mmCIF file of C-alpha atoms (C1' of nucleotides) in Angstrom:
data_model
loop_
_atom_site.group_PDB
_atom_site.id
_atom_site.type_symbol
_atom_site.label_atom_id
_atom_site.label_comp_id
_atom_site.label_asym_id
_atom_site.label_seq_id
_atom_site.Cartn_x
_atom_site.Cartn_y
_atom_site.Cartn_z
ATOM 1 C CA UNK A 1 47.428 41.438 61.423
ATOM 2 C CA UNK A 2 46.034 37.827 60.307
ATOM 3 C CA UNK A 3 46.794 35.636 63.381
ATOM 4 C CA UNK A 4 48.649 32.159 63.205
ATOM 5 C CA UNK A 5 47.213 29.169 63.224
ATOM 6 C CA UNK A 6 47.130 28.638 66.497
ATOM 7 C CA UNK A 7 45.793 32.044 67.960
ATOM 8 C CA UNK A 8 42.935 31.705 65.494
ATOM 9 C CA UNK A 9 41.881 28.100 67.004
ATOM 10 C CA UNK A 10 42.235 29.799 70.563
ATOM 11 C CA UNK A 11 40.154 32.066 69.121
ATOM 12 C CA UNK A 12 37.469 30.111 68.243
ATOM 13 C CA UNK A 13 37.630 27.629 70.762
ATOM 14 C CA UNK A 14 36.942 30.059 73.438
ATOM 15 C CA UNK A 15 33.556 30.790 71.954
ATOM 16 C CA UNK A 16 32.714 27.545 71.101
ATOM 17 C CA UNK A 17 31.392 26.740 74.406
ATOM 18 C CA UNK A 18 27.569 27.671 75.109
ATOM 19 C CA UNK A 19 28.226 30.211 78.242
ATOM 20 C CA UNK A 20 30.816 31.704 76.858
ATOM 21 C CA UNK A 21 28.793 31.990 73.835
ATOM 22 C CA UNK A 22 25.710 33.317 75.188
ATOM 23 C CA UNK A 23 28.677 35.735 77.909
ATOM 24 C CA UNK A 24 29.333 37.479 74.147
ATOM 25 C CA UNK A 25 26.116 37.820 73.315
ATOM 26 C CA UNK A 26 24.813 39.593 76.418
ATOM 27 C CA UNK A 27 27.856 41.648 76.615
ATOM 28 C CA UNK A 28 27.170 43.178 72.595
ATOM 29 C CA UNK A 29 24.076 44.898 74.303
ATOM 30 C CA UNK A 30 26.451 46.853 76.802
ATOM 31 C CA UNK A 31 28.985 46.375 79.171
ATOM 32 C CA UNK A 32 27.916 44.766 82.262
ATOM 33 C CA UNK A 33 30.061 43.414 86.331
ATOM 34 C CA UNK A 34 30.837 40.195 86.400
ATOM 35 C CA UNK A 35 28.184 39.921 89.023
ATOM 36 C CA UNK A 36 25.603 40.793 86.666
ATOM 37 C CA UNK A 37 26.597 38.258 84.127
ATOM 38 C CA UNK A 38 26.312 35.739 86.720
ATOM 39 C CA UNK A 39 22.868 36.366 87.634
ATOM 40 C CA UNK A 40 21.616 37.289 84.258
ATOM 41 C CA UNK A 41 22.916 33.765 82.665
ATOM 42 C CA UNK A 42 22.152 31.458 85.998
ATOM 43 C CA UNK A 43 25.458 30.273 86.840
ATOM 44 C CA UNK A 44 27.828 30.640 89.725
ATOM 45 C CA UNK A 45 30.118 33.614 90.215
ATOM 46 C CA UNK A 46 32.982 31.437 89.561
ATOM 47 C CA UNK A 47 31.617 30.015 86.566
ATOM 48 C CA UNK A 48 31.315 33.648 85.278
ATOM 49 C CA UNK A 49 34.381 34.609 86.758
ATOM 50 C CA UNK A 50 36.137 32.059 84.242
ATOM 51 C CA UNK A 51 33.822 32.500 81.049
ATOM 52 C CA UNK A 52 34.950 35.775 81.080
ATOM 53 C CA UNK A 53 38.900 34.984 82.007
ATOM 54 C CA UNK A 54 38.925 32.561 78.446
ATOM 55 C CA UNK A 55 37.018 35.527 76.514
ATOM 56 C CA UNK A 56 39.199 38.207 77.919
ATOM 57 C CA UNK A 57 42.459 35.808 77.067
ATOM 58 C CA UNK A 58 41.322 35.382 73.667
ATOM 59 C CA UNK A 59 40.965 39.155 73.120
ATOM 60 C CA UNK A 60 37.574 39.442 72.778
ATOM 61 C CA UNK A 61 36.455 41.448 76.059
ATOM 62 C CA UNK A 62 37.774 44.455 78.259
ATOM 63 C CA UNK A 63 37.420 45.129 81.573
ATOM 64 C CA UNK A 64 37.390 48.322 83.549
ATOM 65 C CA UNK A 65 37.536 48.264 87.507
ATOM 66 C CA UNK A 66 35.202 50.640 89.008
ATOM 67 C CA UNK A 67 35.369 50.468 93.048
ATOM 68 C CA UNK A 68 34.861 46.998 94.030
ATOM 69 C CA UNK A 69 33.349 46.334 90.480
ATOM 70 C CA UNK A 70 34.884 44.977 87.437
ATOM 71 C CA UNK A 71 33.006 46.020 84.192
ATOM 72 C CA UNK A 72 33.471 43.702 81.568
ATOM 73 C CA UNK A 73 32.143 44.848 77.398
ATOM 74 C CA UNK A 74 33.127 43.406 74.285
ATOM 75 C CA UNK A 75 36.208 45.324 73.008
ATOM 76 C CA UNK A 76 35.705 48.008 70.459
ATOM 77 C CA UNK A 77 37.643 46.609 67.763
ATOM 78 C CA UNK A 78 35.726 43.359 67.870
ATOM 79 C CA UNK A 79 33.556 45.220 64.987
ATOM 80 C CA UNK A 80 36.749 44.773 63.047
ATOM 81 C CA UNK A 81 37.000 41.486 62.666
ATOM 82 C CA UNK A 82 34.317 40.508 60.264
ATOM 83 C CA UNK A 83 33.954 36.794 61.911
ATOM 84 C CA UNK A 84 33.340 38.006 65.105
ATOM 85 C CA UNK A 85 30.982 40.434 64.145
ATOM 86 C CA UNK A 86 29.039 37.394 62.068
ATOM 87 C CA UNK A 87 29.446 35.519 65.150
ATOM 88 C CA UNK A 88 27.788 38.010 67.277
ATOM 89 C CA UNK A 89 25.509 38.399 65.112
ATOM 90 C CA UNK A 90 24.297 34.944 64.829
ATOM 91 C CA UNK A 91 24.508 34.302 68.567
ATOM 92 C CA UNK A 92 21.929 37.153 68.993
ATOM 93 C CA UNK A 93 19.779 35.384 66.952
ATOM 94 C CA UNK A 94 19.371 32.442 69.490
ATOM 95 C CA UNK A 95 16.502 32.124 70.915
ATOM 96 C CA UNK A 96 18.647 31.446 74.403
ATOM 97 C CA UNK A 97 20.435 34.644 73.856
ATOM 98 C CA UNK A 98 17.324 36.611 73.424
ATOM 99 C CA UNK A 99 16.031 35.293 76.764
ATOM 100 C CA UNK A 100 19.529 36.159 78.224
ATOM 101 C CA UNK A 101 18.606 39.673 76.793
ATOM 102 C CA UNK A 102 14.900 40.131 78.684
ATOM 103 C CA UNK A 103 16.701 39.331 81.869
ATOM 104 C CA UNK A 104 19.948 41.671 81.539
ATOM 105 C CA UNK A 105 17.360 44.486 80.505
ATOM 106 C CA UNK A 106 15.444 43.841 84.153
ATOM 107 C CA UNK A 107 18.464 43.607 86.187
ATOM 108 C CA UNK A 108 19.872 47.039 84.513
ATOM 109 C CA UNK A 109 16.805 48.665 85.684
ATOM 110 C CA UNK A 110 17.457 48.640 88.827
ATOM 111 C CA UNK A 111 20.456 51.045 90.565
ATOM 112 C CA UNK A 112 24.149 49.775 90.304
ATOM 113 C CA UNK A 113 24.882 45.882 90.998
ATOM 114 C CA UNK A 114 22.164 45.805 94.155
ATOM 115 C CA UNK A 115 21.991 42.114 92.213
ATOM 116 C CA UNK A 116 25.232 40.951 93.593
ATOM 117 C CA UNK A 117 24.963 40.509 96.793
ATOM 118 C CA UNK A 118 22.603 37.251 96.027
ATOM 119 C CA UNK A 119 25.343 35.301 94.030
ATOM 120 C CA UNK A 120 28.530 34.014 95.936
ATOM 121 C CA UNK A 121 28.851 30.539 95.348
ATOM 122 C CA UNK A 122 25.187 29.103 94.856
ATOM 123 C CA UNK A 123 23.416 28.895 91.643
ATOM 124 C CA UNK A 124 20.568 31.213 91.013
ATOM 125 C CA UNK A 125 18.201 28.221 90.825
ATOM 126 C CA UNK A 126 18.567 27.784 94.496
ATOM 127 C CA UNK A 127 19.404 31.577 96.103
ATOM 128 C CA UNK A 128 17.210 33.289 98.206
ATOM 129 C CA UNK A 129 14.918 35.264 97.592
ATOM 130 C CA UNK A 130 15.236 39.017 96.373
ATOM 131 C CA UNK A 131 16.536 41.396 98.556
ATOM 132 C CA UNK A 132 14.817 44.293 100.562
ATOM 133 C CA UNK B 1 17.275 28.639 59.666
ATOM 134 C CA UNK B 2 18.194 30.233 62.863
ATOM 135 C CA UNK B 3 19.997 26.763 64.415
ATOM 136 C CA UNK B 4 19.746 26.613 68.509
ATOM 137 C CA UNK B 5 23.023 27.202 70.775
ATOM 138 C CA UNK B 6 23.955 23.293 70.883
ATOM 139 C CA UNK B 7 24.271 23.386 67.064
ATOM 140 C CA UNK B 8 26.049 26.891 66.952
ATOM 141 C CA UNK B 9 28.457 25.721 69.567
ATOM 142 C CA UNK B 10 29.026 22.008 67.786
ATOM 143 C CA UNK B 11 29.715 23.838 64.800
ATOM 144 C CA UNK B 12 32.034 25.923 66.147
ATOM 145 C CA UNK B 13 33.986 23.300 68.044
ATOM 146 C CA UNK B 14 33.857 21.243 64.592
ATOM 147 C CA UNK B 15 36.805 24.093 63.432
ATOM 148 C CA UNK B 16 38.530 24.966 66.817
ATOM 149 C CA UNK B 17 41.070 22.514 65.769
ATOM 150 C CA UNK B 18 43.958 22.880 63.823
ATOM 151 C CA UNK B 19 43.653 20.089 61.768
ATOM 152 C CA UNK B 20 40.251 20.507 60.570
ATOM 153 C CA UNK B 21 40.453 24.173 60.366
ATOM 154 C CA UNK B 22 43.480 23.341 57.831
ATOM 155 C CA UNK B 23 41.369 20.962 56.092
ATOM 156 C CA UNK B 24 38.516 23.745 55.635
ATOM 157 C CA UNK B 25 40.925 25.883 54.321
ATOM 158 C CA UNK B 26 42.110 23.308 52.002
ATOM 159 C CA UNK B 27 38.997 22.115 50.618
ATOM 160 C CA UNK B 28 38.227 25.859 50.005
ATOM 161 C CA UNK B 29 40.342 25.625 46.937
ATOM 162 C CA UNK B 30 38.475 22.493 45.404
ATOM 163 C CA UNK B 31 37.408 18.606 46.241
ATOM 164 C CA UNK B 32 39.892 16.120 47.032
ATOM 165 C CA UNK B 33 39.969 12.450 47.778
ATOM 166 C CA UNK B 34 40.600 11.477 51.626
ATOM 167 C CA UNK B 35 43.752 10.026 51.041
ATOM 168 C CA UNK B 36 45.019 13.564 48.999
ATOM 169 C CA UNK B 37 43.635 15.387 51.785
ATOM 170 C CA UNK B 38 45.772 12.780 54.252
ATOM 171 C CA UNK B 39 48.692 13.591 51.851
ATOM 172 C CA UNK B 40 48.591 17.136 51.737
ATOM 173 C CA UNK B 41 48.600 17.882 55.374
ATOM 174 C CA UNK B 42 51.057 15.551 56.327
ATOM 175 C CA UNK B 43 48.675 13.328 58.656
ATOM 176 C CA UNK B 44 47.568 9.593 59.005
ATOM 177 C CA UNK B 45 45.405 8.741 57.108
ATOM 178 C CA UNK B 46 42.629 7.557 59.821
ATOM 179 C CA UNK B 47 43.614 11.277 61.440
ATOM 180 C CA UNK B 48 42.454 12.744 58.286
ATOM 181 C CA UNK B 49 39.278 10.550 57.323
ATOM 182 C CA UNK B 50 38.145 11.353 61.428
ATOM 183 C CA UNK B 51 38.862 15.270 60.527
ATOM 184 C CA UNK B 52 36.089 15.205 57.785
ATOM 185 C CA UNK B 53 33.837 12.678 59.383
ATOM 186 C CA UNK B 54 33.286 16.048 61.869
ATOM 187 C CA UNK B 55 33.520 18.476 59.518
ATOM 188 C CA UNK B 56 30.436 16.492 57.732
ATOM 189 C CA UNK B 57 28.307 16.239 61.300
ATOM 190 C CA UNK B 58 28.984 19.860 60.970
ATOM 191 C CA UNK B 59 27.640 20.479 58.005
ATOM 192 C CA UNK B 60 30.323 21.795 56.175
ATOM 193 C CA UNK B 61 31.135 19.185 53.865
ATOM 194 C CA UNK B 62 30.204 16.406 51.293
ATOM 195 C CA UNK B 63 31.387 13.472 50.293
ATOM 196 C CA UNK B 64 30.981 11.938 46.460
ATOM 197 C CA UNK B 65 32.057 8.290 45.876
ATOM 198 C CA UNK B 66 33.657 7.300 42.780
ATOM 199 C CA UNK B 67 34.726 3.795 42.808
ATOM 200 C CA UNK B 68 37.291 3.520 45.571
ATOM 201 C CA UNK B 69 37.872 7.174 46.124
ATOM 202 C CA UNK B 70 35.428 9.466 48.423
ATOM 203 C CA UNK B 71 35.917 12.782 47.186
ATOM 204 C CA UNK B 72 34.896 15.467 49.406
ATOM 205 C CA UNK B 73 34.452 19.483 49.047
ATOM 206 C CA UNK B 74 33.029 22.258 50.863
ATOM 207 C CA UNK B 75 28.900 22.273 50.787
ATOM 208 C CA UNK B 76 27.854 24.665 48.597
ATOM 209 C CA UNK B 77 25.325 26.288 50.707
ATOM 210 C CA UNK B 78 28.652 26.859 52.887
ATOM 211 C CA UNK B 79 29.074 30.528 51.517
ATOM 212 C CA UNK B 80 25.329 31.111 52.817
ATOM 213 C CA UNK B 81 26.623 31.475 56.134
ATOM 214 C CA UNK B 82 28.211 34.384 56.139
ATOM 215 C CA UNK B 83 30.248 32.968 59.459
ATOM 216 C CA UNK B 84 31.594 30.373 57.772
ATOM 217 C CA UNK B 85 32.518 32.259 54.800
ATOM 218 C CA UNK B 86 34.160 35.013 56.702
ATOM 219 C CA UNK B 87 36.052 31.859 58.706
ATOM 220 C CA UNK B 88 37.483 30.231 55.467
ATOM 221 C CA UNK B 89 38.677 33.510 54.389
ATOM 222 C CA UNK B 90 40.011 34.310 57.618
ATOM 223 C CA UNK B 91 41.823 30.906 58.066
ATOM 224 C CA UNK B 92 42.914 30.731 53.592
ATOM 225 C CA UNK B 93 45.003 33.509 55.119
ATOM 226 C CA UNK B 94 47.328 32.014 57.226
ATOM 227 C CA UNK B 95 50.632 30.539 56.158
ATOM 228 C CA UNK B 96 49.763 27.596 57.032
ATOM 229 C CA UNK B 97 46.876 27.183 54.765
ATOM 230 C CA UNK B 98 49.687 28.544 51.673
ATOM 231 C CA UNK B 99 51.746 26.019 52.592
ATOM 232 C CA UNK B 100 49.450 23.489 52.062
ATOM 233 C CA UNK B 101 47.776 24.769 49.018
ATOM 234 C CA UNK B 102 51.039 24.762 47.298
ATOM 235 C CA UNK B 103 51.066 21.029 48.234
ATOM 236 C CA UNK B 104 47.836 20.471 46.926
ATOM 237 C CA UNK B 105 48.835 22.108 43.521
ATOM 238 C CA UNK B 106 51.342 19.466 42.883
ATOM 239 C CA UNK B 107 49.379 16.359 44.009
ATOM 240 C CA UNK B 108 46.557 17.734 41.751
ATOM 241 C CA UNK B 109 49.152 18.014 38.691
ATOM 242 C CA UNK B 110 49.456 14.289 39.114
ATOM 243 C CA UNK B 111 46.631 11.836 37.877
ATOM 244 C CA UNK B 112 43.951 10.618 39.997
ATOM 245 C CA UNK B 113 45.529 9.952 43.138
ATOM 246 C CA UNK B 114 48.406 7.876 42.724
ATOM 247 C CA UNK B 115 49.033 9.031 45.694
ATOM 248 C CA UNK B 116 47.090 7.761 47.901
ATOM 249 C CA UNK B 117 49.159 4.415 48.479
ATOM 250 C CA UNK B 118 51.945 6.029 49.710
ATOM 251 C CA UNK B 119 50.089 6.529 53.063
ATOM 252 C CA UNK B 120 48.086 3.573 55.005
ATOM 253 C CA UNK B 121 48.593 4.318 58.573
ATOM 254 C CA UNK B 122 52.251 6.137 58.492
ATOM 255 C CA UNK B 123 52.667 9.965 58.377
ATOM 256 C CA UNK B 124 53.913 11.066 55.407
ATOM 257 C CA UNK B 125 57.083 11.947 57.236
ATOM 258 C CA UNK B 126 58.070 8.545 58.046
ATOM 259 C CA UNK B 127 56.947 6.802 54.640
ATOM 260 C CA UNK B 128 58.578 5.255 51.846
ATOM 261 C CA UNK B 129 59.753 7.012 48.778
ATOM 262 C CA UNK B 130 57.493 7.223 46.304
ATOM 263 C CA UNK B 131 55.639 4.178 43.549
ATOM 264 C CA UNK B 132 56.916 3.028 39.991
ATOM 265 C "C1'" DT C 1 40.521 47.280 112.443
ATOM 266 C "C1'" DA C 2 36.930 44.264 111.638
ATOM 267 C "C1'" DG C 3 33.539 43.214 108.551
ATOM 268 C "C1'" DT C 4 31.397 43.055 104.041
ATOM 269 C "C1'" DC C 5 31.142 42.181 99.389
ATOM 270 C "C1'" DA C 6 32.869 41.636 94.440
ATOM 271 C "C1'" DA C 7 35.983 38.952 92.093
ATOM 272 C "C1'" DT C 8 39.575 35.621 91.332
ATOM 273 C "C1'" DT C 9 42.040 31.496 92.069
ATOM 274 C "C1'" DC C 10 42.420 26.827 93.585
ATOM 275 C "C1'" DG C 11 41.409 21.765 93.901
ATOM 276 C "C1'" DG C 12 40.223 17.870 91.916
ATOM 277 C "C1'" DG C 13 37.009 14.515 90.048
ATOM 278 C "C1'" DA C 14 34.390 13.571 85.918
ATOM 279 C "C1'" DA C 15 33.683 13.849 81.163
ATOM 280 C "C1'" DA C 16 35.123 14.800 76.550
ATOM 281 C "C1'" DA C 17 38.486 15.199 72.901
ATOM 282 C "C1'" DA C 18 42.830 13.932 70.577
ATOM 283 C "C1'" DG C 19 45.824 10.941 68.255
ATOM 284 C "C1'" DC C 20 47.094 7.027 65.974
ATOM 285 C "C1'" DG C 21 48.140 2.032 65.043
ATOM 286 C "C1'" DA C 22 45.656 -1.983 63.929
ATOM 287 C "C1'" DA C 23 41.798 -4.299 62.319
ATOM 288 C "C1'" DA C 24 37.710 -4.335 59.477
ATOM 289 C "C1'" DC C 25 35.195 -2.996 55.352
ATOM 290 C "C1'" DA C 26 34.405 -2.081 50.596
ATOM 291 C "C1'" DA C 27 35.301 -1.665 45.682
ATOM 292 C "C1'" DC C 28 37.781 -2.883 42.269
ATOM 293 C "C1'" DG C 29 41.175 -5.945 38.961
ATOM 294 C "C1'" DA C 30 43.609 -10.167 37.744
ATOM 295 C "C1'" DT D 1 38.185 -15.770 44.255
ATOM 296 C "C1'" DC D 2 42.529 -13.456 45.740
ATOM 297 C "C1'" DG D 3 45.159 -9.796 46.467
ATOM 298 C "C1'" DT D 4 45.152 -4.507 46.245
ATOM 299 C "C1'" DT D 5 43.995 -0.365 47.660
ATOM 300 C "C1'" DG D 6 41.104 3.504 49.587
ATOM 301 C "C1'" DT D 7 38.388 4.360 53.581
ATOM 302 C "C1'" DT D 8 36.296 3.744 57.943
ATOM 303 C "C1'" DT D 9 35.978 2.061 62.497
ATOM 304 C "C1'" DC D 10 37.901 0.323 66.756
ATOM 305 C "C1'" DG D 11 40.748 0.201 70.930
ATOM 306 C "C1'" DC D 12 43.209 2.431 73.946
ATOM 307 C "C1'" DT D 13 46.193 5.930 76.102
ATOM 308 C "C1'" DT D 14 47.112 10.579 77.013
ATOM 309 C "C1'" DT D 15 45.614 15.224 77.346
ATOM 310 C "C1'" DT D 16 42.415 18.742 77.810
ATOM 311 C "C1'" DT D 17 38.309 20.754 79.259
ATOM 312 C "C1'" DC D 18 34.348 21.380 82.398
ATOM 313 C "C1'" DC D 19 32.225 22.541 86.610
ATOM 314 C "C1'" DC D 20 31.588 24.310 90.963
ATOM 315 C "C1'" DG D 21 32.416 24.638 96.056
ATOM 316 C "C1'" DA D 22 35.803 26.519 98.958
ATOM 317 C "C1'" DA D 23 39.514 29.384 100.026
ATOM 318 C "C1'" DT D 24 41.783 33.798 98.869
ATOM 319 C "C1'" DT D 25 42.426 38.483 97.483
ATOM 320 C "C1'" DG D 26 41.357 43.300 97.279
ATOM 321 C "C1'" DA D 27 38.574 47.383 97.869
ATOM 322 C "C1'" DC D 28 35.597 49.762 100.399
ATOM 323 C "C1'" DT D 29 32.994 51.077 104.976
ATOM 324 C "C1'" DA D 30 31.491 51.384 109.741
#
DNA sequence: TAGTCAATTCGGGAAAAAGCGAAACAACGA
DNA sequence: TCGTTGTTTCGCTTTTTCCCGAATTGACTA
């Protein structure tokens, strides 16, 4: 049950990185597809993609493949562990997270991942506009 | 109170290494003097002084000079955060951190640290036995 | 079967972190 | 003032991490 030395500094090296960070913030509000992550936290697919690879490797998400979709939450037993619970915790308290939050609540909104289709490879900051 | 994502993530990074997380751990248990803290987990002496120059930018320890020696400890407001509180528990867990607290023991049974000349740039592995 | 779209993997250059001996600094004691 | 001794800083190499566009994979659909 307590992990080595090692897998705890895995551990807490994959969240001490600010988008993976703010990734396991966004993701304790509900589960979310990787596309969705993207454009909620302004980075490229691939950039998403990989935050959630290193969060996923160090056993702190799920996924679960729905069609062409890959849902991605926080895994339940996450509450166990009392410093990652803390950690959550205190990473919804930033004030970066809570934007992260006002976004992720517009983009659920709407029906299914309609989102996705504007991501592929360029930032957010310069995609086109919405869709029809 | 609430400290931004760059802070959160510096602090985090400050113990995703196994050498200061060990150090944490150690201090945990009560102040030392760098070159105890050098002796005690085995390490070069600059190796250890760099460990708790980041673990100070962190925040999560002092220092207290007395004459030659710098002793440092864990900052008391330390147990305030519950996440660092929750991490020192989590990490005084691992085997690692026993070993090394049963090291500490004896180098505390000893006076002052008569220790600490033992060290000076070569790893305790590779050093001369010990003084008069 | 071709085309679309979500997601992953790859490539590779830049930046940061690690690790540690050697030199520098600082506080004592003879 | 010298020589010790504890501590920090420097210099430098090696390793790791970051970042993101481009290519690839895999599932669905027309």
């Amino acid at each position: 049950m307590t992990p080595d030395l090692r897998t705890l500094v895995e551990r807490l090296k994959a969240v001490s990185h600010p988008l993976r960070l703010r990734t396991l913030a966004l993701l304790a509000s509900g589960e979310l597809c990787v596309c969705q992550v993207a454009e909620v936290l302004e980075v490229p697919l691939s950039s998403a993609s990989e935050a959630l690879r290193d969060l996923r490797r160090a056993g702190f998400v799920t996924e679960r493949r729905e069609g062409r979709w890959v849902y991605v939450s926080v895994v339940p037993e996450a509450g166990a562990s009392s410093l990652l619970k803390g950690l959550i915790e205190e990473a919804g308290r930033l004030p970066e997270a809570a934007e992260d939050l006002r976004r992720a609540r517009d983009i659920r909104a709407l029906e299914v991942p309609v989102v996705c289709s504007r991501v592929q490879g360029a930032s957010s900051r310069t995609r086109k506009p919405a869709l029809p």
